[in-house]
mmCIF file of C-alpha atoms and ligand atoms in Angstrom:
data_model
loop_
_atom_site.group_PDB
_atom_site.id
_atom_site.type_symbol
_atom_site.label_atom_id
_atom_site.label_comp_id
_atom_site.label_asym_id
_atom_site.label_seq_id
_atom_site.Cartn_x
_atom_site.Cartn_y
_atom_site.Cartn_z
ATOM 1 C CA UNK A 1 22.869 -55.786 18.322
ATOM 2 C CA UNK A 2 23.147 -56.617 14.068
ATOM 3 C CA UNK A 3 20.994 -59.020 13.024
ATOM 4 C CA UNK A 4 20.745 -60.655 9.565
ATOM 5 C CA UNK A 5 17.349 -62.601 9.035
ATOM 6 C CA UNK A 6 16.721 -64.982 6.207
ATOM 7 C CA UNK A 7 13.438 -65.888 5.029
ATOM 8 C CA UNK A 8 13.011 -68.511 2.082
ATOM 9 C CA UNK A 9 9.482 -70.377 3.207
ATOM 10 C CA UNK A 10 7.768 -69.918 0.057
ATOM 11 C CA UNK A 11 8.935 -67.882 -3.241
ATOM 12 C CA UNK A 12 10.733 -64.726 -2.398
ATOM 13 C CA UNK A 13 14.242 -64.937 -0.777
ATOM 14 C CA UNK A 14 14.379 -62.087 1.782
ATOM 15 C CA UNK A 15 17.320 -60.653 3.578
ATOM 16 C CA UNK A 16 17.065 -57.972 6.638
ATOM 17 C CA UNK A 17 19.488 -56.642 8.781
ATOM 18 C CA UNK A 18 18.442 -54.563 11.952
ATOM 19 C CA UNK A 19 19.895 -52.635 14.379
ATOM 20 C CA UNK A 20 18.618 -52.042 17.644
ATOM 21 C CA UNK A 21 15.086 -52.522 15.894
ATOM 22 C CA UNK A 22 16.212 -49.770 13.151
ATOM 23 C CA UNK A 23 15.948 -51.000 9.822
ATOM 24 C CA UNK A 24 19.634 -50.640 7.970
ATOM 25 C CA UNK A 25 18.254 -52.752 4.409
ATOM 26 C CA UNK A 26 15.912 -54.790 3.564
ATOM 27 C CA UNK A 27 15.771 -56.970 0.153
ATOM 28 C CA UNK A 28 13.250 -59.086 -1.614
ATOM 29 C CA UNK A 29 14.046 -60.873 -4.627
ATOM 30 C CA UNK A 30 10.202 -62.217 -6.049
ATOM 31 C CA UNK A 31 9.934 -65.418 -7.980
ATOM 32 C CA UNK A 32 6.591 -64.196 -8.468
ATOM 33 C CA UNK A 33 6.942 -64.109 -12.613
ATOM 34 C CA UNK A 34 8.164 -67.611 -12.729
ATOM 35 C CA UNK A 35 6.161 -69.427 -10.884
ATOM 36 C CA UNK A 36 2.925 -67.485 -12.725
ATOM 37 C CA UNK A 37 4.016 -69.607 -15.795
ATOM 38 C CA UNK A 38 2.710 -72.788 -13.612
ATOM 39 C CA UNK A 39 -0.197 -70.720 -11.979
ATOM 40 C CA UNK A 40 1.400 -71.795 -8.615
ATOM 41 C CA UNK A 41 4.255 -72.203 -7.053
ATOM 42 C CA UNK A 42 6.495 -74.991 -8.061
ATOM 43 C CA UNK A 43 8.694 -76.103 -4.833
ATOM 44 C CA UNK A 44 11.704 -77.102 -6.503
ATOM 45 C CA UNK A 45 11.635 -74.822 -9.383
ATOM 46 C CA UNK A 46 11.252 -72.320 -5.734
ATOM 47 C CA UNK A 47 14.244 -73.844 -4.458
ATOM 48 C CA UNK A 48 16.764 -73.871 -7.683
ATOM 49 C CA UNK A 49 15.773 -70.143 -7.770
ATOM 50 C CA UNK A 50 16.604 -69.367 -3.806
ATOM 51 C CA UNK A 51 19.591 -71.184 -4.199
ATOM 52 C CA UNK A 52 20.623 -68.942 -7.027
ATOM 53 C CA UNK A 53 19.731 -65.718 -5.535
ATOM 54 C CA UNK A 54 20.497 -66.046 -2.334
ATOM 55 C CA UNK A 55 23.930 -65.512 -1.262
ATOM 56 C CA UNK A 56 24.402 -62.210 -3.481
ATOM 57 C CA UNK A 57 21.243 -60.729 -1.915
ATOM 58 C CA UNK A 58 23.060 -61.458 1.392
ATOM 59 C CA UNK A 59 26.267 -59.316 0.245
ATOM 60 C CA UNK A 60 24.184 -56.751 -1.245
ATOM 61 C CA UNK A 61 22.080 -56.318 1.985
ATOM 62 C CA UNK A 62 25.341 -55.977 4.031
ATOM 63 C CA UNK A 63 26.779 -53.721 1.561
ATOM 64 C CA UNK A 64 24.009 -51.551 1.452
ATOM 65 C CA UNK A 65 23.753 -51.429 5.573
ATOM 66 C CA UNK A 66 27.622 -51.126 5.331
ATOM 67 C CA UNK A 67 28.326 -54.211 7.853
ATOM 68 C CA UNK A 68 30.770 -56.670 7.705
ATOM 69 C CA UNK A 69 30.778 -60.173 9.291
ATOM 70 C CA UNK A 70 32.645 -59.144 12.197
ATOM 71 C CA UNK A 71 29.742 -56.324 13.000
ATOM 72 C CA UNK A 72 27.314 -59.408 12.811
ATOM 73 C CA UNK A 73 25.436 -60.293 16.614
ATOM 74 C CA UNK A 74 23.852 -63.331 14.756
ATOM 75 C CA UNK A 75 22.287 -64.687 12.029
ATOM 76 C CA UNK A 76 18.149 -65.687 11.818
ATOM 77 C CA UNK A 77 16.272 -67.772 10.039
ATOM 78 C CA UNK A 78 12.658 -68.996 9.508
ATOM 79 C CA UNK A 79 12.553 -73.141 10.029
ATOM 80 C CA UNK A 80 9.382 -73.072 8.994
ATOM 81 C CA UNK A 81 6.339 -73.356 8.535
ATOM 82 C CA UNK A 82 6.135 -73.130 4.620
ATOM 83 C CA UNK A 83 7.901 -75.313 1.476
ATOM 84 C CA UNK A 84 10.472 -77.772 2.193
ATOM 85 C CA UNK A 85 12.550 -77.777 -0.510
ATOM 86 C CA UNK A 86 12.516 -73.610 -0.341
ATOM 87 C CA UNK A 87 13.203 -73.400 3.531
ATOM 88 C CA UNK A 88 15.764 -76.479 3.590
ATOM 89 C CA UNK A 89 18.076 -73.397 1.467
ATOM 90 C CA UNK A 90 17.623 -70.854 3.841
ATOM 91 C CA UNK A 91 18.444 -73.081 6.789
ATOM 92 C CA UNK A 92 21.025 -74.616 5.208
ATOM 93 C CA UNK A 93 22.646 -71.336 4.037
ATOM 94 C CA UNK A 94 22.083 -69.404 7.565
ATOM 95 C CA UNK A 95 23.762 -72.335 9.339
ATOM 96 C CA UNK A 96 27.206 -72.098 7.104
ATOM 97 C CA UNK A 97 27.500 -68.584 7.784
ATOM 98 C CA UNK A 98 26.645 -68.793 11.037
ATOM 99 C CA UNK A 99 29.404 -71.969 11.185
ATOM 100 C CA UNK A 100 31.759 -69.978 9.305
ATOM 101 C CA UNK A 101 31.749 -66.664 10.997
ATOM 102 C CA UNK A 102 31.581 -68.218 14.531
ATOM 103 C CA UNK A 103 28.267 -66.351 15.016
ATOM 104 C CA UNK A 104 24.853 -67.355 17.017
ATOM 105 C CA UNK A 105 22.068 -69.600 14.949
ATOM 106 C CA UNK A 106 18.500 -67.738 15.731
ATOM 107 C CA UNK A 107 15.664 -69.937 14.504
ATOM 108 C CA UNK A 108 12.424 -68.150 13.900
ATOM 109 C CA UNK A 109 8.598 -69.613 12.837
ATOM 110 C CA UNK A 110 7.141 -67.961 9.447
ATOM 111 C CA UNK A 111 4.097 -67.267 11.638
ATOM 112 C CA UNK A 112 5.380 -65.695 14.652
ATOM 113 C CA UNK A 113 7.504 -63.099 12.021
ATOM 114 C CA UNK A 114 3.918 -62.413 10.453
ATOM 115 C CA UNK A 115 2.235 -61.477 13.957
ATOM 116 C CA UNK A 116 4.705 -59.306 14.780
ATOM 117 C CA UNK A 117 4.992 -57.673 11.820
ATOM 118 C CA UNK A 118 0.979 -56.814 12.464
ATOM 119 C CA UNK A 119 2.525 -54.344 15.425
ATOM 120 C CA UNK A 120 5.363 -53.102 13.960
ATOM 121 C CA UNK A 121 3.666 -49.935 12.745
ATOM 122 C CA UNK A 122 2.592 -49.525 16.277
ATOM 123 C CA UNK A 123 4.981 -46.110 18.346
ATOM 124 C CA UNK A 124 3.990 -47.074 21.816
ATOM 125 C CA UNK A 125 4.813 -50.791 22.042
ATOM 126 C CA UNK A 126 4.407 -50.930 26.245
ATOM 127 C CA UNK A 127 1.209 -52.624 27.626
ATOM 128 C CA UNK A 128 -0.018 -53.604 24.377
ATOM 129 C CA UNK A 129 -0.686 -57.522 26.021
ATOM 130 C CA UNK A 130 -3.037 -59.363 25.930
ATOM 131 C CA UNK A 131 -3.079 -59.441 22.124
ATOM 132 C CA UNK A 132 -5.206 -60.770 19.179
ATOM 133 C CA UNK A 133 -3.937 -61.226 16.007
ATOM 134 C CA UNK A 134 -6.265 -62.314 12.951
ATOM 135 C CA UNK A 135 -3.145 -63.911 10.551
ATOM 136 C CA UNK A 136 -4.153 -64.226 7.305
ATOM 137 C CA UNK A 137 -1.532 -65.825 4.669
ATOM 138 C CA UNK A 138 -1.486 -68.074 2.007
ATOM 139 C CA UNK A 139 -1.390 -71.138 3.896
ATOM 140 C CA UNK A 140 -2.676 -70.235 7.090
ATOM 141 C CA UNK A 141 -5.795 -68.553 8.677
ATOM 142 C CA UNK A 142 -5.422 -68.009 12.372
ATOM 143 C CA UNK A 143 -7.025 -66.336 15.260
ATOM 144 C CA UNK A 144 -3.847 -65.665 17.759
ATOM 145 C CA UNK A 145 -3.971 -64.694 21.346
ATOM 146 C CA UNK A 146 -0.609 -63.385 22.171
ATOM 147 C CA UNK A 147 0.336 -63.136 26.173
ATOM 148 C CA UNK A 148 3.518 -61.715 25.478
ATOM 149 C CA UNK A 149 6.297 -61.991 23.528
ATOM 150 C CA UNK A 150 6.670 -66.238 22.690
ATOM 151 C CA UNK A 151 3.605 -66.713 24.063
ATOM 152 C CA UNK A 152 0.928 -67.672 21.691
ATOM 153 C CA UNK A 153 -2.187 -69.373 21.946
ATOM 154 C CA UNK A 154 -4.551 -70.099 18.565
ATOM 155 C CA UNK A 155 -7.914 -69.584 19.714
ATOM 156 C CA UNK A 156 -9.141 -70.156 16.019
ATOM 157 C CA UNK A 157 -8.007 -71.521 12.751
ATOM 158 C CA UNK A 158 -9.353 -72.970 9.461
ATOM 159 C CA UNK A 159 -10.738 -75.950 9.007
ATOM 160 C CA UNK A 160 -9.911 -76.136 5.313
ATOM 161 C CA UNK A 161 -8.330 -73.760 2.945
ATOM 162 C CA UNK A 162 -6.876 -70.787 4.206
ATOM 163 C CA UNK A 163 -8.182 -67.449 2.952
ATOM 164 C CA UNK A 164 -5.309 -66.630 0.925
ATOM 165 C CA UNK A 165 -5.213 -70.101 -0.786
ATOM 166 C CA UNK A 166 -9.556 -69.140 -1.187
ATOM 167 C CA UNK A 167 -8.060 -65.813 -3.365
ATOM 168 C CA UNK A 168 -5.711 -67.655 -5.619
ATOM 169 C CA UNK A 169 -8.198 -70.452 -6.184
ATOM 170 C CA UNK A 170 -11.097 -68.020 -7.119
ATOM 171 C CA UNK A 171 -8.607 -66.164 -9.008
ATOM 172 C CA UNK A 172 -7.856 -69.048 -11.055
ATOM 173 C CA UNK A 173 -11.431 -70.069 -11.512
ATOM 174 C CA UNK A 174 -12.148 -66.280 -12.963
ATOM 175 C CA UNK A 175 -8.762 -66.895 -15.000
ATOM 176 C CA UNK A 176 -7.074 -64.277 -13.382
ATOM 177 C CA UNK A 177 -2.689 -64.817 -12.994
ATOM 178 C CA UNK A 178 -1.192 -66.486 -10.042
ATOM 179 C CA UNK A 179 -1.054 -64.993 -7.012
ATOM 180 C CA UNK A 180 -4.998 -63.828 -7.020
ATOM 181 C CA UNK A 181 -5.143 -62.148 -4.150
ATOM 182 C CA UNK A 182 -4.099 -58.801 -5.814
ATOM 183 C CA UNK A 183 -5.671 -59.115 -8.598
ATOM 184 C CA UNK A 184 -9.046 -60.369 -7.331
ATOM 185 C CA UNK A 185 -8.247 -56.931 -5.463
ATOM 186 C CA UNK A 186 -8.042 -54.829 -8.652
ATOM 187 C CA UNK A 187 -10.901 -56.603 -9.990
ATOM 188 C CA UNK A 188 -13.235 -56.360 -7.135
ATOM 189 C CA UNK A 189 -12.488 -52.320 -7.154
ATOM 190 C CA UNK A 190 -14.463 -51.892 -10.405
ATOM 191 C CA UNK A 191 -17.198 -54.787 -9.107
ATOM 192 C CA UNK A 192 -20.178 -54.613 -6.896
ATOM 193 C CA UNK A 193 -19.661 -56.391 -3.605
ATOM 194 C CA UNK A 194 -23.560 -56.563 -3.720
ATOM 195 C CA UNK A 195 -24.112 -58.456 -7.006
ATOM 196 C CA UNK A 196 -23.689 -62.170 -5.935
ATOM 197 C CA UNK A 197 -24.500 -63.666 -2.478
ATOM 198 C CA UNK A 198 -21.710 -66.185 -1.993
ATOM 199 C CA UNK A 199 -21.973 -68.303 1.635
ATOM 200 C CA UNK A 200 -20.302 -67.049 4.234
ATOM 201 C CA UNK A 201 -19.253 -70.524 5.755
ATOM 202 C CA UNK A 202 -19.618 -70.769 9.835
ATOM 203 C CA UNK A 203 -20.246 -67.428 10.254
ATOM 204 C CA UNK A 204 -23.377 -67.733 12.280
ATOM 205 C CA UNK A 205 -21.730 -71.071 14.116
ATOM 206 C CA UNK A 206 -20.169 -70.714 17.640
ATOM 207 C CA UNK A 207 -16.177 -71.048 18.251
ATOM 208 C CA UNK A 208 -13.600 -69.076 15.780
ATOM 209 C CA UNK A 209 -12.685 -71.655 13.345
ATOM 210 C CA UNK A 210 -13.143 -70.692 10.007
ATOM 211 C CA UNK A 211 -13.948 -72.477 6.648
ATOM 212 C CA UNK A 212 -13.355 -71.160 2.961
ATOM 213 C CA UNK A 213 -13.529 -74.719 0.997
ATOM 214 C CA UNK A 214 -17.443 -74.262 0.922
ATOM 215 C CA UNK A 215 -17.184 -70.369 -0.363
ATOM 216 C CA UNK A 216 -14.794 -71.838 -3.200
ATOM 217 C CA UNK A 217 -17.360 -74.131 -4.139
ATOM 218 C CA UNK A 218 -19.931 -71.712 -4.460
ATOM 219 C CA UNK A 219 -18.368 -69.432 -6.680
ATOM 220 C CA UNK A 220 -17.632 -72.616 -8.712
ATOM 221 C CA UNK A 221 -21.129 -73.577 -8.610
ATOM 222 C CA UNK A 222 -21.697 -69.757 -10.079
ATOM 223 C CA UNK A 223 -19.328 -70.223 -12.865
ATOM 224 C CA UNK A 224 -20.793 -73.834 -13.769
ATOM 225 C CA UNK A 225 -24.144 -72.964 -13.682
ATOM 226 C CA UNK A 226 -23.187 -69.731 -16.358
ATOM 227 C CA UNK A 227 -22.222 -72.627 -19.228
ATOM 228 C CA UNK A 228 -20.448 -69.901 -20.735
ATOM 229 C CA UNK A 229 -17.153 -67.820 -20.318
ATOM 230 C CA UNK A 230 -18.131 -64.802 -17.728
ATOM 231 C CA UNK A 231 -18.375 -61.606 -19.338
ATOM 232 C CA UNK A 232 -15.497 -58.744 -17.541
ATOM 233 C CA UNK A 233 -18.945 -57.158 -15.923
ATOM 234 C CA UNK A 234 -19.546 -60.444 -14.284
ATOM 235 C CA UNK A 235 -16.213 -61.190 -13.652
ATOM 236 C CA UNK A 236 -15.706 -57.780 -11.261
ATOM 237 C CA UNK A 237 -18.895 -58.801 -9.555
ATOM 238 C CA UNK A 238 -17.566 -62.274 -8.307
ATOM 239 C CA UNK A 239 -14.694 -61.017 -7.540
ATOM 240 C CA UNK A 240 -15.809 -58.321 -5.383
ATOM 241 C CA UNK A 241 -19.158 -60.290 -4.022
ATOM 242 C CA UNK A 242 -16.386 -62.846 -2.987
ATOM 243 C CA UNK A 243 -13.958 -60.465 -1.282
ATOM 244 C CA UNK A 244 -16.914 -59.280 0.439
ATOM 245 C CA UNK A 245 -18.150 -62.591 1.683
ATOM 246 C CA UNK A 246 -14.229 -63.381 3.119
ATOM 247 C CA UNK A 247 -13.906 -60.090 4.770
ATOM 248 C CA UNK A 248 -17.495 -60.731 6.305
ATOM 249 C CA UNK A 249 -16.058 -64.177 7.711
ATOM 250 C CA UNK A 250 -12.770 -63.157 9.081
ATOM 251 C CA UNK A 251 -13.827 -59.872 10.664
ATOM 252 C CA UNK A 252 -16.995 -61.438 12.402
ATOM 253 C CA UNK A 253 -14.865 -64.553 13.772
ATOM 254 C CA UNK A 254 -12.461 -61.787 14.873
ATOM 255 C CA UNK A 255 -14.689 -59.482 16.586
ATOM 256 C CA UNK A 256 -16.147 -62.592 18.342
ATOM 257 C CA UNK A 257 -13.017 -63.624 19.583
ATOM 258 C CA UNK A 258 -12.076 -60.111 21.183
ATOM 259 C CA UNK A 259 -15.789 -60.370 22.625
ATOM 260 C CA UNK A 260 -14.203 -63.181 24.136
ATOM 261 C CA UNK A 261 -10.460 -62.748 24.984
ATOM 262 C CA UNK A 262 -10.672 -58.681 25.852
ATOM 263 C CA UNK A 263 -7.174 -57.645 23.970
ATOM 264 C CA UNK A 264 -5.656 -54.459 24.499
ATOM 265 C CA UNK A 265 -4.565 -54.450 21.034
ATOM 266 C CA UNK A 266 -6.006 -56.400 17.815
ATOM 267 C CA UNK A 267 -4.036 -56.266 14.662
ATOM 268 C CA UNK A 268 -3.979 -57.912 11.501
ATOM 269 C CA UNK A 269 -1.574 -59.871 10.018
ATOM 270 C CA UNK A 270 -0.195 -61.785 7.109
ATOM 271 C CA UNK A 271 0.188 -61.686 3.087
ATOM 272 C CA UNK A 272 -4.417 -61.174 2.598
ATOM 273 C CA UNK A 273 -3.728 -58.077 5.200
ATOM 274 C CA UNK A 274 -2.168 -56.556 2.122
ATOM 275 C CA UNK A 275 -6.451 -55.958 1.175
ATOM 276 C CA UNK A 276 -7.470 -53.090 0.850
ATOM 277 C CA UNK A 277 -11.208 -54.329 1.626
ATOM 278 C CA UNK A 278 -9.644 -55.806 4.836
ATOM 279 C CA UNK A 279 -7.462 -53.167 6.206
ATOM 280 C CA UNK A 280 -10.491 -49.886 6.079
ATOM 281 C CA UNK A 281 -12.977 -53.089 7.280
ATOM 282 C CA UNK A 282 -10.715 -53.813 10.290
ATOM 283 C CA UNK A 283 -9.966 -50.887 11.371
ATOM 284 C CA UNK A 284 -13.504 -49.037 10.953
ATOM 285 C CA UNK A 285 -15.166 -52.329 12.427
ATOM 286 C CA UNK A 286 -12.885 -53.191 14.987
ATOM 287 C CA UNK A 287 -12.114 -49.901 16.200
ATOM 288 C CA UNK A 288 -16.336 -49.206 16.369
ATOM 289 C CA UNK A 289 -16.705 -52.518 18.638
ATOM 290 C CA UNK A 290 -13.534 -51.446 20.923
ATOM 291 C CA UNK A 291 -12.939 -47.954 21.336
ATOM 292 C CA UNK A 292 -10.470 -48.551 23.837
ATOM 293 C CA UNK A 293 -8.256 -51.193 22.544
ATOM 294 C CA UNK A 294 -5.578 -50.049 19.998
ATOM 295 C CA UNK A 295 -6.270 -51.579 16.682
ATOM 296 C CA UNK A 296 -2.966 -52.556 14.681
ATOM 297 C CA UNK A 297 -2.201 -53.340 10.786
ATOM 298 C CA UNK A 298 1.224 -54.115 9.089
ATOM 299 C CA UNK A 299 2.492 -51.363 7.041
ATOM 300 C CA UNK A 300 1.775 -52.938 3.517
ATOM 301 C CA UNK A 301 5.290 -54.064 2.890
ATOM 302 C CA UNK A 302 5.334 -56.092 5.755
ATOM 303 C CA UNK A 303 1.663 -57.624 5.235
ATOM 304 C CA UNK A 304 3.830 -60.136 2.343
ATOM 305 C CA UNK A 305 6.358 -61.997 3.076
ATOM 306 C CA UNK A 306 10.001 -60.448 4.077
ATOM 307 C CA UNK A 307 12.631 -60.750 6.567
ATOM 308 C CA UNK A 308 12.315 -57.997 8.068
ATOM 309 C CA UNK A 309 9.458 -59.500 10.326
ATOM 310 C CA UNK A 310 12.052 -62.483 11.023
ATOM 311 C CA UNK A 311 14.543 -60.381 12.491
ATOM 312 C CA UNK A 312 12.053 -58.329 14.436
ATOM 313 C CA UNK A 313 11.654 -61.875 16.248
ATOM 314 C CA UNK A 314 14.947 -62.474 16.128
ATOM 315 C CA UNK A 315 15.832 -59.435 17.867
ATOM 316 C CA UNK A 316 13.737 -60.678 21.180
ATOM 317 C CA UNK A 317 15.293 -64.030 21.025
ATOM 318 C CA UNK A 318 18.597 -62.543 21.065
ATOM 319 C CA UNK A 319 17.975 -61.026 24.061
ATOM 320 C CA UNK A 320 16.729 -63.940 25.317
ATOM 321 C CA UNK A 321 19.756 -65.969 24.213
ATOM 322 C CA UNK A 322 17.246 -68.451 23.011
ATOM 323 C CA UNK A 323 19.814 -69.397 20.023
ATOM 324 C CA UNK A 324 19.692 -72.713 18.056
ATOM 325 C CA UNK A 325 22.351 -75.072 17.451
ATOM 326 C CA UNK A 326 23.876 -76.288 14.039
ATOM 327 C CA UNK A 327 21.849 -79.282 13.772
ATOM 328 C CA UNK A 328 18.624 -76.925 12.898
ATOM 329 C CA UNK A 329 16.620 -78.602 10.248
ATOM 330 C CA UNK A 330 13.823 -77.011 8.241
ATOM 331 C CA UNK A 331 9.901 -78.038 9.636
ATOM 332 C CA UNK A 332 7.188 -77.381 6.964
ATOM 333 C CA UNK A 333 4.568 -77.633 9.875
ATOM 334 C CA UNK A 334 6.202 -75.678 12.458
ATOM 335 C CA UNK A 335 3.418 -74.456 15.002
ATOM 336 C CA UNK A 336 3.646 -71.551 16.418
HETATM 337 O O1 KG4 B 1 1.907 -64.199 3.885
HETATM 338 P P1 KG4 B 1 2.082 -64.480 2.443
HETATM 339 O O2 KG4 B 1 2.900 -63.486 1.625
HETATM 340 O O3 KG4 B 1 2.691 -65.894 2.204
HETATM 341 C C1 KG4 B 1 2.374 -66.985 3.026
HETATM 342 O O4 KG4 B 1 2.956 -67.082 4.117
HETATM 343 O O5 KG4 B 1 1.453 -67.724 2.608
HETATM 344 O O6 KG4 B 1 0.605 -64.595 1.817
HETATM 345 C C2 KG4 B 1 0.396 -64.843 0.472
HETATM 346 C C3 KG4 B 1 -1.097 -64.817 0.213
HETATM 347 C C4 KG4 B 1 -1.459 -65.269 -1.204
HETATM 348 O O7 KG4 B 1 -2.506 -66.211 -1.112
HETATM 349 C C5 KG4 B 1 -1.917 -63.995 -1.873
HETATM 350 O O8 KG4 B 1 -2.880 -64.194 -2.892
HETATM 351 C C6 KG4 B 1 -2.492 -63.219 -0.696
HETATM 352 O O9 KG4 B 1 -1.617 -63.473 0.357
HETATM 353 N N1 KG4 B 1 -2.546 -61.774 -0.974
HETATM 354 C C7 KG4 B 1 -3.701 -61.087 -1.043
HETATM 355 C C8 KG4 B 1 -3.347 -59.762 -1.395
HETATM 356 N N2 KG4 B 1 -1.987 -59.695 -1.504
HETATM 357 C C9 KG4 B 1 -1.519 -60.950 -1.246
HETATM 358 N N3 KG4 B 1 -4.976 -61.474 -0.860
HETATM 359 C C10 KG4 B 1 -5.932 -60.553 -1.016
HETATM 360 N N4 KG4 B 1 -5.682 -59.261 -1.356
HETATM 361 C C11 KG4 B 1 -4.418 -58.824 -1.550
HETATM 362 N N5 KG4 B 1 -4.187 -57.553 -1.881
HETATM 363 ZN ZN1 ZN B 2 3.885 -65.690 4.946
#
């Protein structure tokens, strides 16, 4: 079984072709540097660019896993959820070759290729159900219960921001380059998690939805209330009292709901599990609380986006023959 997985939601255009869940390539082409010009990213600036890029990163991939069409089992793609304009390309593009080579049409959701890219690290991958997955990405923050493959329940989300979209924000406020999350990161390093006591929004409150609108606003409150440009000194403190107060959140939601749901395996998932902070945090806290369920993070190149994690999913739906038809169409708010 060859799969070749597309993944265009936001602003990298990803190609990945597996076999038999082996990896053969794997390519990422960033519009990272562009879209720091606008500090965000711009969807149809996104777009112009995937459209550019896309079809000779799809002939380099196969050239470098030295397939040819007629090798091909099918073709995947993520529908969504994430930027119209940037997933209408991939779609688009997936179903032409899939039209023009006579192969199957997998469609696969953004967040689904993010959970299980939280256990692909994992060596034993039997009895590892019932699973919780804490997803945190740019535009999502999710608590997932995961019965088995295509089954998911969210037992918690956010009720605002996400926590990613909380990183690039602060990181903007501290004047930091788009996308924060990395370099509130770098900055926090040098800071003292200690310094500043930012809220910690819902994190005594029942259930496990989060909220990160009201930790935003107090670290703009902070900044206000300086009437002055922060000195660097300051600057590393926010930005690691801040990490501190988001990895407090997620990981107390997250133990709650295991409290709760009993998973044999808890993993972490999504472009923020690329934190240092996050990943020791999890695993010490997580692993403390539950010494018998296996505790799971994404190698770091699959914590970002990439399509690797797309045909992962793919490669279940294959065997599944759960294949789409040609009149796919891109869904910005897929749902898991
Ligand atoms: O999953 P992802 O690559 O794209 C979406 O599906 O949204 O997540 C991107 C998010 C951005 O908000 C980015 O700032 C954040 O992940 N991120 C990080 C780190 N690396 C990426 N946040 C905190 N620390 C990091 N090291
Ligand atoms: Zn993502």
């Amino acid at each position: 079984m060859i799969i070749v997985a597309i993944e265009t939601s936001c602003d990298e255009t990803a190609i990945a072709i597996t076999k038999n869940g082996t990896l053969l390539s794997s390519l990422i082409s960033s519009q990272i540097k562009t879209h720091a010009n606008f500090g965000g990213v711009v969807p149809e600036i996104a777009a112009r660019m995937h459209l550019e890029v896309i079809i000779p990163l799809i002939k380099e991939a196969m050239g470098k896993a030295k397939i040819t069409p007629r090798n091909i089992s099918a073709l995947a793609v993520t529908y969504g959820p994430g930027l119209l304009p940037s997933l209408l390309v991939g779609v688009d593009t997936t179903k032409a070759l899939s039209f023009a080579w006579n192969k199957p049409l997998i469609a696969v959701n953004h967040m689904e290729g993010h959970v299980i890219s939280g256990i692909a690290g994992l060596k034993n991958k039997k009895n590892i159900f019932p699973l919780l997955c804490l997803t945190v990405s740019g535009g999502h923050t999710e608590i997932v219960l995961m019965k088995d493959y295509g089954e998911y329940t969210i037992v918690g989300k956010t009720l605002d921001d996400a926590a990613g979209e909380a990183f690039d924000k602060v990181a903007t406020l501290l004047g930091l380059p788009y996308p924060g999350g990395p370099e509130i990161s770098r900055m926090a390093h040098l800071g003292n998690s200690k310094a500043y006591q930012f809220a910690r929004p819902l994190i005594t409150k029942p259930g496990f939805d989060f909220s990160f609108s009201g930790l935003k606003s107090d670290v703009l409150r902070f900044v206000k209330k300086r009437k002055r440009a922060l000195t660097y000194h300051e600057k590393r403190n926010v930005a690691a009292s801040f990490q501190r107060a988001v990895v407090d959140v997620l990981l107390s939601k997250c133990t709650r709901a295991a409290k709760e749901f009993k998973p044999k395996t808890i993993s972490l998932a999504g472009g923020v599990s690329a934190n240092s902070l996050l990943r020791s945090e999890f695993t010490r806290t997580l692993s403390h609380a539950f010494p018998h369920a296996t505790i799971a993070i994404p190698p770091k190149e699959l914590s970002t986006d990439n399509a690797v994690m797309i045909a992962y999913v793919a490669e279940k739906k294959y065997k599944k023959k759960d294949f789409a038809d040609l009149t796919l169409t891109a869904n910005p708010n897929a749902m898991l």
